[in-house]
CSV table of C-alpha atoms in Angstrom, one decimal:
chain,number,residue,atom,x,y,z
Z,1,MET,CA,-10.8,-48.5,-25.6
Z,2,ASP,CA,-11.8,-50.9,-22.8
Z,3,ILE,CA,-14.5,-49.4,-20.5
Z,4,ALA,CA,-14.2,-51.9,-17.8
Z,5,VAL,CA,-10.9,-50.8,-17.2
Z,6,PHE,CA,-12.0,-47.4,-16.3
Z,7,GLN,CA,-14.7,-48.9,-14.0
Z,8,GLN,CA,-12.2,-50.6,-12.1
Z,9,TYR,CA,-9.2,-47.7,-12.1
Z,10,GLY,CA,-11.7,-44.8,-12.2
Z,11,PRO,CA,-12.0,-44.1,-8.3
Z,12,ALA,CA,-8.2,-44.4,-8.1
Z,13,LEU,CA,-7.7,-42.1,-10.8
Z,14,ILE,CA,-10.0,-39.5,-9.6
Z,15,LYS,CA,-8.6,-39.7,-6.2
Z,16,GLY,CA,-5.2,-39.1,-7.9
Z,17,PHE,CA,-6.4,-36.1,-9.4
Z,18,GLY,CA,-7.8,-34.7,-6.2
Z,19,TYR,CA,-3.9,-35.4,-4.7
Z,20,THR,CA,-3.0,-33.5,-7.8
Z,21,ILE,CA,-5.1,-30.4,-7.2
Z,22,LEU,CA,-4.2,-30.7,-3.4
Z,23,CYS,CA,-0.6,-30.5,-4.4
Z,24,TRP,CA,-0.7,-27.9,-6.9
Z,25,ALA,CA,-2.8,-25.5,-4.8
Z,26,LEU,CA,-0.7,-25.7,-1.6
Z,27,GLY,CA,2.4,-25.8,-3.5
Z,28,THR,CA,1.5,-22.5,-5.5
Z,29,VAL,CA,0.4,-21.1,-2.3
Z,30,PHE,CA,3.3,-21.9,0.0
Z,31,GLY,CA,5.7,-21.2,-2.9
Z,32,MET,CA,4.3,-17.7,-3.8
Z,33,MET,CA,4.5,-16.6,-0.2
Z,34,LEU,CA,8.1,-17.4,0.3
Z,35,GLY,CA,8.6,-16.0,-3.0
Z,36,LEU,CA,7.4,-13.0,-1.7
Z,37,VAL,CA,9.1,-12.7,1.5
Z,38,ILE,CA,12.3,-13.7,-0.5
Z,39,ALA,CA,11.5,-10.6,-2.9
Z,40,LEU,CA,10.8,-8.4,-0.2
Z,41,ILE,CA,14.2,-9.2,1.7
Z,42,GLN,CA,16.1,-8.9,-1.3
Z,43,ARG,CA,14.5,-5.5,-1.9
Z,44,TYR,CA,15.3,-4.2,1.4
Z,45,SER,CA,18.6,-5.7,2.7
Z,46,PRO,CA,22.1,-4.9,2.5
Z,47,ARG,CA,24.1,-6.6,0.0
Z,48,PRO,CA,25.6,-9.6,1.7
Z,49,VAL,CA,21.9,-10.8,2.6
Z,50,ARG,CA,21.2,-10.1,-1.1
Z,51,TRP,CA,24.2,-12.4,-2.2
Z,52,ILE,CA,23.0,-15.5,0.1
Z,53,ILE,CA,19.4,-15.2,-1.3
Z,54,GLN,CA,21.0,-14.7,-4.8
Z,55,ILE,CA,23.0,-18.3,-4.3
Z,56,TYR,CA,20.0,-20.0,-2.9
Z,57,ILE,CA,18.0,-18.7,-6.3
Z,58,GLU,CA,20.7,-19.9,-8.4
Z,59,ILE,CA,21.2,-23.4,-6.9
Z,60,ILE,CA,17.3,-24.0,-6.8
Z,61,ARG,CA,16.9,-22.7,-10.2
Z,62,GLY,CA,19.8,-24.6,-11.6
Z,63,THR,CA,19.2,-28.2,-10.6
Z,64,PRO,CA,16.0,-30.7,-11.8
Z,65,PHE,CA,13.2,-30.6,-9.6
Z,66,LEU,CA,13.4,-34.5,-9.6
Z,67,VAL,CA,16.9,-34.2,-8.0
Z,68,GLN,CA,15.7,-31.7,-5.4
Z,69,LEU,CA,12.8,-33.9,-4.4
Z,70,PHE,CA,15.3,-37.0,-4.1
Z,71,VAL,CA,17.7,-34.9,-2.0
Z,72,LEU,CA,14.8,-33.7,0.4
Z,73,TYR,CA,13.0,-37.3,0.5
Z,74,TYR,CA,16.1,-39.8,0.7
Z,75,GLY,CA,18.8,-37.3,2.1
Z,76,GLY,CA,16.4,-35.8,4.4
Z,77,PRO,CA,16.4,-38.5,7.0
Z,78,LEU,CA,20.3,-38.5,7.4
Z,79,VAL,CA,19.9,-34.7,8.7
Z,80,GLY,CA,16.8,-35.7,11.1
Z,81,LEU,CA,14.4,-34.8,8.4
Z,82,ARG,CA,12.0,-37.3,8.2
Z,83,LEU,CA,8.8,-36.8,6.2
Z,84,ASP,CA,6.2,-38.7,4.4
Z,85,ALA,CA,5.7,-38.8,1.1
Z,86,LEU,CA,3.0,-36.0,0.8
Z,87,PRO,CA,4.7,-33.5,3.1
Z,88,ALA,CA,7.8,-34.0,1.4
Z,89,GLY,CA,6.4,-33.3,-2.0
Z,90,LEU,CA,4.6,-30.1,-0.6
Z,91,LEU,CA,7.7,-28.8,0.9
Z,92,GLY,CA,9.7,-29.7,-2.4
Z,93,LEU,CA,7.1,-27.9,-4.6
Z,94,THR,CA,7.4,-25.1,-2.3
Z,95,ILE,CA,11.2,-24.7,-2.5
Z,96,TYR,CA,11.3,-25.5,-6.1
Z,97,SER,CA,8.8,-22.7,-7.1
Z,98,SER,CA,10.0,-19.8,-4.3
Z,99,PRO,CA,12.9,-18.6,-6.7
Z,100,TYR,CA,10.6,-18.4,-9.9
Z,101,PHE,CA,8.0,-16.8,-8.0
Z,102,ALA,CA,10.7,-14.3,-6.3
Z,103,GLU,CA,11.8,-13.2,-9.4
Z,104,ILE,CA,8.2,-12.5,-10.7
Z,105,PHE,CA,7.7,-10.4,-7.6
Z,106,ARG,CA,10.9,-8.7,-7.9
Z,107,SER,CA,10.2,-7.4,-11.3
Z,108,ALA,CA,6.9,-6.8,-10.4
Z,109,PHE,CA,8.0,-4.4,-7.4
Z,110,ARG,CA,10.9,-2.8,-9.9
Z,111,ALA,CA,7.6,-1.9,-12.6
Z,112,VAL,CA,6.0,0.4,-9.8
Z,113,PRO,CA,6.9,3.6,-10.7
Z,114,LEU,CA,9.3,5.4,-8.2
Z,115,GLY,CA,7.2,8.6,-8.4
Z,116,GLN,CA,4.5,6.9,-6.8
Z,117,ILE,CA,6.9,5.8,-3.7
Z,118,GLU,CA,8.5,9.1,-3.4
Z,119,ALA,CA,4.8,10.3,-3.3
Z,120,ALA,CA,4.3,8.5,-0.4
Z,121,ARG,CA,7.6,9.4,0.9
Z,122,ALA,CA,7.2,12.8,0.5
Z,123,ILE,CA,4.0,13.1,2.9
Z,124,GLY,CA,5.9,11.4,5.4
Z,125,MET,CA,4.8,7.6,5.2
Z,126,ALA,CA,6.8,5.3,6.8
Z,127,GLU,CA,8.3,2.6,4.8
Z,128,PRO,CA,6.5,-0.5,6.0
Z,129,THR,CA,3.0,1.2,5.4
Z,130,ILE,CA,4.8,2.3,1.8
Z,131,ILE,CA,5.3,-1.7,1.1
Z,132,ARG,CA,1.5,-2.4,2.5
Z,133,ARG,CA,-0.4,0.2,0.8
Z,134,ILE,CA,1.5,1.2,-2.3
Z,135,LEU,CA,4.2,-1.2,-3.4
Z,136,LEU,CA,2.2,-4.7,-2.6
Z,137,PRO,CA,-1.2,-3.4,-4.4
Z,138,LEU,CA,0.3,-2.2,-7.2
Z,139,GLY,CA,3.0,-5.0,-7.4
Z,140,LEU,CA,0.6,-7.7,-7.3
Z,141,VAL,CA,-1.4,-6.3,-10.0
Z,142,SER,CA,1.6,-6.2,-12.4
Z,143,ALA,CA,2.7,-9.9,-11.0
Z,144,LEU,CA,-0.6,-11.5,-11.8
Z,145,PRO,CA,-0.2,-12.3,-15.5
Z,146,ALA,CA,3.2,-14.1,-14.7
Z,147,LEU,CA,2.1,-15.6,-11.2
Z,148,VAL,CA,-0.8,-17.5,-12.9
Z,149,ASN,CA,1.4,-18.5,-15.9
Z,150,PHE,CA,4.1,-20.0,-13.4
Z,151,SER,CA,1.5,-21.7,-11.5
Z,152,ILE,CA,0.1,-23.3,-14.7
Z,153,ILE,CA,3.6,-24.8,-15.3
Z,154,LEU,CA,3.6,-25.8,-11.5
Z,155,THR,CA,0.4,-28.1,-12.4
Z,156,LYS,CA,2.7,-30.3,-14.6
Z,157,GLU,CA,5.7,-30.3,-12.2
Z,158,THR,CA,3.2,-32.2,-9.6
Z,159,VAL,CA,3.5,-35.5,-11.8
Z,160,ILE,CA,7.4,-35.6,-10.3
Z,161,LEU,CA,5.8,-36.2,-7.2
Z,162,SER,CA,4.9,-39.7,-8.3
Z,163,MET,CA,8.6,-40.6,-8.0
Z,164,ILE,CA,8.4,-40.6,-4.3
Z,165,THR,CA,5.1,-42.1,-4.4
Z,166,VAL,CA,2.9,-39.3,-3.5
Z,167,PRO,CA,-0.5,-41.0,-4.5
Z,168,GLU,CA,-1.2,-38.2,-7.2
Z,169,LEU,CA,-2.6,-38.5,-10.9
Z,170,MET,CA,0.5,-39.9,-12.4
Z,171,TYR,CA,1.2,-42.3,-9.7
Z,172,GLN,CA,-2.3,-43.8,-10.7
Z,173,VAL,CA,-1.8,-43.8,-13.9
Z,174,SER,CA,1.5,-45.5,-13.6
Z,175,ARG,CA,-0.1,-48.1,-11.6
Z,176,MET,CA,-3.1,-48.7,-14.2
Z,177,SER,CA,-0.6,-48.7,-17.2
Z,178,THR,CA,1.6,-51.3,-15.4
Z,179,GLU,CA,-1.3,-53.4,-14.1
Z,180,THR,CA,-3.3,-53.5,-17.4
Z,181,PHE,CA,-0.8,-52.4,-20.1
Z,182,ARG,CA,-3.4,-49.7,-21.4
Z,183,TYR,CA,-0.6,-47.3,-21.4
Z,184,LEU,CA,-2.3,-45.2,-24.0
Z,185,GLU,CA,-5.9,-44.8,-22.3
Z,186,ALA,CA,-4.3,-44.3,-19.0
Z,187,ASN,CA,-2.1,-41.3,-20.3
Z,188,LEU,CA,-5.1,-39.8,-22.4
Z,189,VAL,CA,-6.9,-39.7,-19.2
Z,190,LEU,CA,-3.9,-37.7,-17.7
Z,191,ALA,CA,-3.8,-35.5,-20.4
Z,192,LEU,CA,-7.5,-34.7,-20.2
Z,193,PHE,CA,-7.4,-34.3,-16.4
Z,194,PHE,CA,-4.6,-31.6,-16.9
Z,195,TRP,CA,-6.2,-29.7,-19.7
Z,196,ALA,CA,-9.2,-29.3,-17.7
Z,197,LEU,CA,-7.1,-28.2,-14.5
Z,198,VAL,CA,-5.0,-25.6,-16.9
Z,199,GLU,CA,-7.8,-24.1,-18.8
Z,200,THR,CA,-9.7,-23.4,-15.3
Z,201,ILE,CA,-6.7,-21.9,-14.0
Z,202,SER,CA,-6.1,-19.8,-16.6
Z,203,ARG,CA,-9.9,-18.8,-17.2
Z,204,VAL,CA,-10.3,-17.9,-13.4
Z,205,GLY,CA,-6.7,-16.0,-13.7
Z,206,ARG,CA,-7.9,-13.7,-16.7
Z,207,ARG,CA,-11.5,-12.8,-15.0
Z,208,PHE,CA,-9.5,-12.0,-11.8
Z,209,GLU,CA,-6.9,-10.0,-13.6
Z,210,ALA,CA,-9.7,-8.1,-15.5
Z,211,ARG,CA,-11.7,-7.6,-12.2
Z,212,ILE,CA,-8.2,-6.2,-10.1
Z,213,THR,CA,-7.3,-4.0,-13.3
Z,214,LYS,CA,-10.5,-2.4,-13.9
Z,215,HIS,CA,-9.4,1.2,-12.3
Z,216,LEU,CA,-6.0,1.1,-13.7
Z,217,ILE,CA,-6.8,1.0,-17.2
Z,218,GLU,CA,-6.6,4.5,-18.6
Z,219,ARG,CA,-9.8,5.6,-20.6
Z,220,THR,CA,-10.4,8.2,-22.9
E,1,MET,CA,-1.5,29.7,7.9
E,2,GLN,CA,2.1,29.1,9.2
E,3,ALA,CA,4.7,29.5,6.5
E,4,SER,CA,8.0,28.2,6.5
E,5,SER,CA,11.3,29.6,5.4
E,6,VAL,CA,14.0,27.7,3.7
E,7,GLU,CA,17.7,28.6,4.0
E,8,ILE,CA,20.1,27.1,1.7
E,9,ARG,CA,23.8,26.9,2.2
E,10,LYS,CA,26.6,26.3,0.1
E,11,VAL,CA,24.7,23.1,-1.1
E,12,ASN,CA,26.8,20.6,-3.4
E,13,LYS,CA,25.6,17.5,-5.3
E,14,PHE,CA,27.5,15.0,-7.1
E,15,TYR,CA,26.2,12.2,-9.5
E,16,GLY,CA,29.7,10.3,-9.4
E,17,PRO,CA,31.5,12.7,-11.1
E,18,PHE,CA,28.9,15.0,-12.3
E,19,HIS,CA,28.6,18.2,-10.0
E,20,ALA,CA,24.9,18.6,-10.3
E,21,LEU,CA,24.7,21.7,-7.5
E,22,LYS,CA,27.7,24.0,-7.2
E,23,ASP,CA,27.8,25.9,-4.0
E,24,ILE,CA,23.9,27.0,-3.9
E,25,ASP,CA,23.0,29.7,-1.6
E,26,LEU,CA,19.5,30.8,-1.8
E,27,SER,CA,16.9,32.2,0.8
E,28,ILE,CA,13.4,31.3,0.5
E,29,PRO,CA,11.3,33.8,2.6
E,30,PRO,CA,8.1,32.6,4.4
E,31,GLY,CA,4.7,33.2,2.6
E,32,LYS,CA,6.3,34.1,-0.6
E,33,VAL,CA,6.5,32.4,-4.1
E,34,THR,CA,9.9,31.6,-5.4
E,35,CYS,CA,10.2,30.7,-8.9
E,36,LEU,CA,13.1,28.4,-10.1
E,37,ILE,CA,13.8,28.7,-13.8
E,38,GLY,CA,16.6,27.6,-16.2
E,39,PRO,CA,17.5,25.2,-18.8
E,40,SER,CA,16.9,21.5,-18.6
E,41,GLY,CA,19.6,20.0,-16.6
E,42,SER,CA,20.3,23.2,-14.9
E,43,GLY,CA,19.8,21.3,-11.4
E,44,LYS,CA,16.6,23.3,-10.6
E,45,SER,CA,14.4,20.0,-9.8
E,46,THR,CA,17.5,18.6,-8.0
E,47,LEU,CA,17.7,21.5,-5.8
E,48,LEU,CA,13.8,21.4,-5.2
E,49,ARG,CA,14.1,17.6,-4.4
E,50,CYS,CA,16.8,18.8,-1.6
E,51,MET,CA,14.4,20.8,0.1
E,52,ASN,CA,12.4,17.7,1.5
E,53,PHE,CA,15.4,15.4,1.1
E,54,LEU,CA,13.9,12.8,-1.4
E,55,GLU,CA,17.5,14.0,-3.0
E,56,GLU,CA,20.4,13.8,-0.7
E,57,TYR,CA,22.7,16.6,-1.0
E,58,ASP,CA,26.6,15.8,-0.2
E,59,SER,CA,27.5,19.1,1.4
E,60,GLY,CA,26.0,22.4,2.7
E,61,GLU,CA,22.9,22.8,4.5
E,62,VAL,CA,19.4,23.1,3.7
E,63,ARG,CA,17.4,24.6,6.8
E,64,ILE,CA,13.8,24.5,7.2
E,65,ASP,CA,12.6,26.9,9.8
E,66,GLY,CA,16.1,27.0,11.0
E,67,GLN,CA,16.2,23.0,11.2
E,68,LEU,CA,18.8,20.9,9.1
E,69,ILE,CA,16.8,18.5,6.9
E,70,GLY,CA,18.3,15.2,6.5
E,71,TYR,CA,21.1,15.4,8.7
E,72,ASP,CA,21.4,15.8,12.6
E,73,ALA,CA,25.1,17.3,11.9
E,74,PRO,CA,27.2,17.8,9.0
E,75,GLY,CA,27.7,14.4,7.7
E,76,LYS,CA,25.7,12.6,10.1
E,77,ARG,CA,22.2,11.2,8.6
E,78,MET,CA,19.1,12.1,10.6
E,79,SER,CA,16.8,9.0,11.5
E,80,GLY,CA,14.0,7.9,9.4
E,81,ARG,CA,11.5,9.0,12.0
E,82,LYS,CA,13.0,12.6,12.3
E,83,LEU,CA,12.9,12.9,8.7
E,84,ARG,CA,9.3,11.8,8.3
E,85,GLU,CA,8.5,14.3,11.2
E,86,MET,CA,9.9,17.1,8.7
E,87,ARG,CA,8.5,15.8,5.6
E,88,ARG,CA,4.9,15.9,7.5
E,89,SER,CA,4.9,19.7,7.1
E,90,ILE,CA,6.2,19.9,3.6
E,91,GLY,CA,4.0,19.3,0.7
E,92,MET,CA,5.1,18.2,-2.5
E,93,VAL,CA,3.6,18.2,-6.2
E,94,PHE,CA,5.2,16.2,-9.0
E,95,GLN,CA,5.4,16.7,-13.0
E,96,GLN,CA,4.0,13.2,-13.2
E,97,PHE,CA,1.5,13.9,-10.6
E,98,ASN,CA,2.3,10.2,-9.1
E,99,LEU,CA,-1.2,9.6,-7.7
E,100,TRP,CA,-1.7,6.2,-6.6
E,101,PRO,CA,-3.7,4.5,-9.4
E,102,HIS,CA,-5.4,1.9,-7.1
E,103,MET,CA,-7.3,4.6,-5.1
E,104,THR,CA,-9.7,7.1,-5.9
E,105,ALA,CA,-9.3,10.8,-5.5
E,106,HIS,CA,-10.8,10.8,-2.5
E,107,GLU,CA,-8.6,7.7,-0.9
E,108,ASN,CA,-5.4,9.5,-2.6
E,109,VAL,CA,-5.9,12.6,-0.4
E,110,ALA,CA,-7.3,10.7,2.7
E,111,GLU,CA,-4.6,8.4,2.8
E,112,GLY,CA,-1.8,10.5,4.4
E,113,LEU,CA,-4.3,11.9,6.7
E,114,ILE,CA,-4.9,8.2,7.9
E,115,ARG,CA,-1.5,6.8,7.8
E,116,VAL,CA,0.6,9.6,8.5
E,117,ARG,CA,-1.6,12.1,10.6
E,118,GLY,CA,-3.6,9.1,12.5
E,119,LEU,CA,-6.9,10.6,11.7
E,120,SER,CA,-10.0,7.9,11.9
E,121,LYS,CA,-11.0,7.2,8.5
E,122,ALA,CA,-14.3,9.5,8.9
E,123,ASP,CA,-12.3,12.5,9.8
E,124,ALA,CA,-9.6,12.0,7.1
E,125,MET,CA,-12.6,11.5,4.5
E,126,THR,CA,-14.2,14.8,5.4
E,127,ARG,CA,-10.9,16.6,5.4
E,128,ALA,CA,-10.2,15.2,2.1
E,129,ALA,CA,-13.3,16.2,0.8
E,130,ASP,CA,-12.9,19.7,1.8
E,131,ALA,CA,-9.2,19.5,0.1
E,132,LEU,CA,-10.8,18.4,-2.9
E,133,ALA,CA,-13.7,20.8,-2.8
E,134,LYS,CA,-11.1,23.8,-2.5
E,135,VAL,CA,-9.4,22.6,-6.0
E,136,GLY,CA,-12.8,22.4,-7.5
E,137,LEU,CA,-13.2,18.7,-8.0
E,138,ALA,CA,-15.9,17.8,-5.2
E,139,ASP,CA,-17.7,16.3,-8.0
E,140,LYS,CA,-14.9,13.8,-9.1
E,141,MET,CA,-14.1,12.5,-5.5
E,142,GLY,CA,-15.0,9.0,-6.4
E,143,ASN,CA,-13.1,8.7,-9.6
E,144,HIS,CA,-9.9,6.7,-10.2
E,145,PRO,CA,-7.2,8.7,-11.6
E,146,SER,CA,-7.3,7.1,-14.6
E,147,ARG,CA,-10.8,8.4,-15.2
E,148,LEU,CA,-9.4,12.1,-14.8
E,149,SER,CA,-7.7,14.5,-16.9
E,150,GLY,CA,-4.2,15.5,-16.5
E,151,GLY,CA,-5.2,18.8,-14.9
E,152,GLN,CA,-7.9,17.1,-12.6
E,153,GLN,CA,-5.1,14.5,-11.6
E,154,GLN,CA,-2.7,17.3,-10.6
E,155,ARG,CA,-5.2,19.1,-8.7
E,156,VAL,CA,-6.0,15.9,-6.8
E,157,ALA,CA,-2.4,15.7,-6.2
E,158,ILE,CA,-2.3,19.3,-4.7
E,159,ALA,CA,-5.2,18.5,-2.7
E,160,ARG,CA,-3.1,15.5,-1.4
E,161,ALA,CA,-0.6,17.7,-0.3
E,162,ILE,CA,-2.6,20.7,1.1
E,163,ALA,CA,-5.0,18.4,3.1
E,164,MET,CA,-1.7,17.4,5.0
E,165,GLU,CA,-1.6,21.3,6.2
E,166,PRO,CA,1.8,22.0,5.1
E,167,LYS,CA,3.8,25.0,5.8
E,168,LEU,CA,5.8,24.9,2.5
E,169,MET,CA,4.9,23.5,-0.6
E,170,LEU,CA,7.5,22.2,-3.4
E,171,PHE,CA,6.0,22.2,-7.1
E,172,ASP,CA,8.4,20.1,-9.4
E,173,GLU,CA,7.2,21.5,-12.9
E,174,PRO,CA,3.5,21.0,-12.0
E,175,THR,CA,2.3,22.0,-15.5
E,176,SER,CA,5.0,20.3,-17.8
E,177,ALA,CA,3.2,17.1,-18.7
E,178,LEU,CA,-0.4,18.8,-19.1
E,179,ASP,CA,-2.0,19.7,-22.5
E,180,PRO,CA,-1.8,23.4,-22.9
E,181,GLU,CA,-5.5,23.8,-22.5
E,182,LEU,CA,-5.3,22.1,-19.0
E,183,VAL,CA,-2.3,24.4,-17.9
E,184,GLY,CA,-4.5,27.1,-16.5
E,185,GLU,CA,-6.8,25.2,-13.9
E,186,VAL,CA,-3.6,23.9,-12.3
E,187,LEU,CA,-2.1,27.4,-12.3
E,188,ASN,CA,-4.9,28.9,-10.7
E,189,VAL,CA,-5.3,26.8,-8.1
E,190,MET,CA,-1.5,27.5,-7.3
E,191,LYS,CA,-2.3,31.3,-7.5
E,192,THR,CA,-5.1,30.9,-4.9
E,193,LEU,CA,-2.9,29.1,-2.8
E,194,ALA,CA,0.1,31.8,-3.0
E,195,SER,CA,-2.4,34.4,-2.2
E,196,GLU,CA,-3.2,32.6,1.1
E,197,GLY,CA,0.3,33.1,2.0
E,198,MET,CA,1.6,29.8,1.6
E,199,THR,CA,5.4,29.5,1.0
E,200,MET,CA,6.0,28.1,-2.5
E,201,VAL,CA,9.0,27.2,-4.4
E,202,VAL,CA,8.1,26.1,-8.0
E,203,VAL,CA,10.2,24.8,-10.7
E,204,THR,CA,8.5,26.1,-13.9
E,205,HIS,CA,8.7,26.6,-17.6
E,206,GLU,CA,5.6,28.9,-17.3
E,207,MET,CA,7.2,32.3,-17.6
E,208,GLY,CA,3.9,34.1,-17.2
E,209,PHE,CA,3.4,32.5,-13.8
E,210,ALA,CA,6.8,33.5,-12.9
E,211,ALA,CA,6.2,37.0,-13.9
E,212,HIS,CA,2.8,37.6,-12.1
E,213,VAL,CA,3.0,35.5,-9.3
E,214,ALA,CA,6.4,35.0,-8.0
E,215,ASP,CA,7.9,37.2,-5.5
E,216,GLN,CA,11.3,36.3,-6.3
E,217,VAL,CA,12.8,34.4,-9.5
E,218,ALA,CA,16.0,32.2,-9.3
E,219,PHE,CA,18.1,31.4,-12.5
E,220,LEU,CA,19.9,28.3,-12.4
E,221,GLU,CA,22.6,26.9,-15.0
E,222,LYS,CA,24.6,23.9,-15.3
E,223,GLY,CA,24.5,23.6,-11.4
E,224,GLU,CA,25.1,27.1,-10.7
E,225,LEU,CA,22.7,29.8,-9.3
E,226,VAL,CA,23.3,32.6,-11.8
E,227,ASP,CA,21.0,35.2,-10.3
E,228,VAL,CA,17.8,35.8,-7.9
E,229,ASP,CA,15.8,39.0,-8.1
E,230,THR,CA,12.4,40.0,-8.6
E,231,PRO,CA,10.5,38.6,-11.4
E,232,SER,CA,11.0,41.5,-13.6
E,233,GLY,CA,14.6,42.1,-12.7
E,234,ILE,CA,15.1,38.4,-14.1
E,235,LEU,CA,12.6,38.5,-16.8
E,236,HIS,CA,12.5,41.9,-18.1
E,237,HIS,CA,16.1,43.4,-17.0
E,238,PRO,CA,18.3,40.2,-16.8
E,239,LYS,CA,21.9,41.1,-16.2
E,240,ASP,CA,23.6,38.0,-16.7
E,241,ALA,CA,24.2,37.0,-20.5
E,242,ARG,CA,23.2,33.3,-20.0
E,243,ILE,CA,19.6,34.5,-18.6
E,244,GLN,CA,19.3,37.0,-21.5
E,245,SER,CA,20.3,34.0,-24.2
E,246,PHE,CA,17.8,31.7,-22.4
E,247,LEU,CA,15.0,34.1,-22.6
E,248,ARG,CA,16.0,34.7,-26.2
E,249,THR,CA,15.5,31.0,-27.1
E,250,TYR,CA,12.1,31.0,-25.0
E,251,HIS,CA,10.7,34.1,-27.0
E,252,GLU,CA,11.5,32.5,-30.2
E,253,ARG,CA,10.2,29.3,-29.4
E,254,ASN,CA,6.9,31.0,-28.1
E,255,SER,CA,6.5,33.6,-30.8
E,256,PHE,CA,4.3,32.9,-33.9
């Protein structure tokens, strides 16, 4: 181990980690929002619309993230979509994660007992109100573990953004490696940072889950 | 209390090729209790659910106070708004209670008053508290459903329905999911409601309730309405062999 190397590259690594967290957080939030919209459209739309959405889901889920990112970043300008690396990376993460989030929401909505929806219909509640007051609160609760799980997977997908020069942690680690040949040290730092991030997310997620399911657990 | 009547004429319902309801004719008089009994799969729950159009019937008519429910004219579906309007005055109680687990008992009852009737939150909470007091749960208002027994949950569900001031109450096997010792408290609330002149349609396996509280009893089997009569006419002097055999099995199962 060479401490001097870390003194030199430390600030860049920490800054890179900041970008990693930023990309993960925004990618997760936007991807979840898009996924939620997709799941709701899927639930309430006529068949042709559902087919179109299904095709979108199949395409995005069926291709590697790296390929999607290259198409967006290098192919985008051909159709007038000229994005800097960071916005392109965020948009890429959003698109890439949306079908997975959509599927999580779709199955969570299906897990809401039909009887609880029917009870709302039976007193004359309108469908948008049912979505807001019954379907979303109950669906989000049952979706939470899977949402946290996929957002943890997403932390590690952010390293691919280094391929289009987003200055996140992987990008900094690659630079340090090639400039100093300290491959092992650089990648150990990467592993350590990711482990800390994932551990934090899963702890916060579990605590949040315990809080929102407090009233839903049958006690005898 | 205003009470609705229900007129059912030649109602048919299919699930694919399965003929679930066959030309059902039944009159539910206002302010009376009608019990629907019969073996499971006979179509009694389906018939009940046609009365607030949670189940779509394929032909025939279901009229609440003379107004066709679910359709503007035969074959022409009613708008969602109009259907919701009609449902406001029809309360429904389910076998599985179907309370909303993320809300307290108090919030469960107030929800419809706020979101459907448009009451202010304060008014809704007051009215909800009254309804809960009426079913004997004034002290459990702050509990979530997970902290209530089955009987208490079902009484909250009844309070949720009556808080909307319905003119007709539909009960879909309200005591079938309850432990035997909790059945009584729910039936008592229903008896009180009946004595106040509420029109009630009750799908039930509680022959005692049918015998003592119902004004008329309808027996269904295999999607057919076999007979409608007074409780004693159906339960003590059944004319049809199918009813006799149903009651025989019932007595055998309940004797010891």
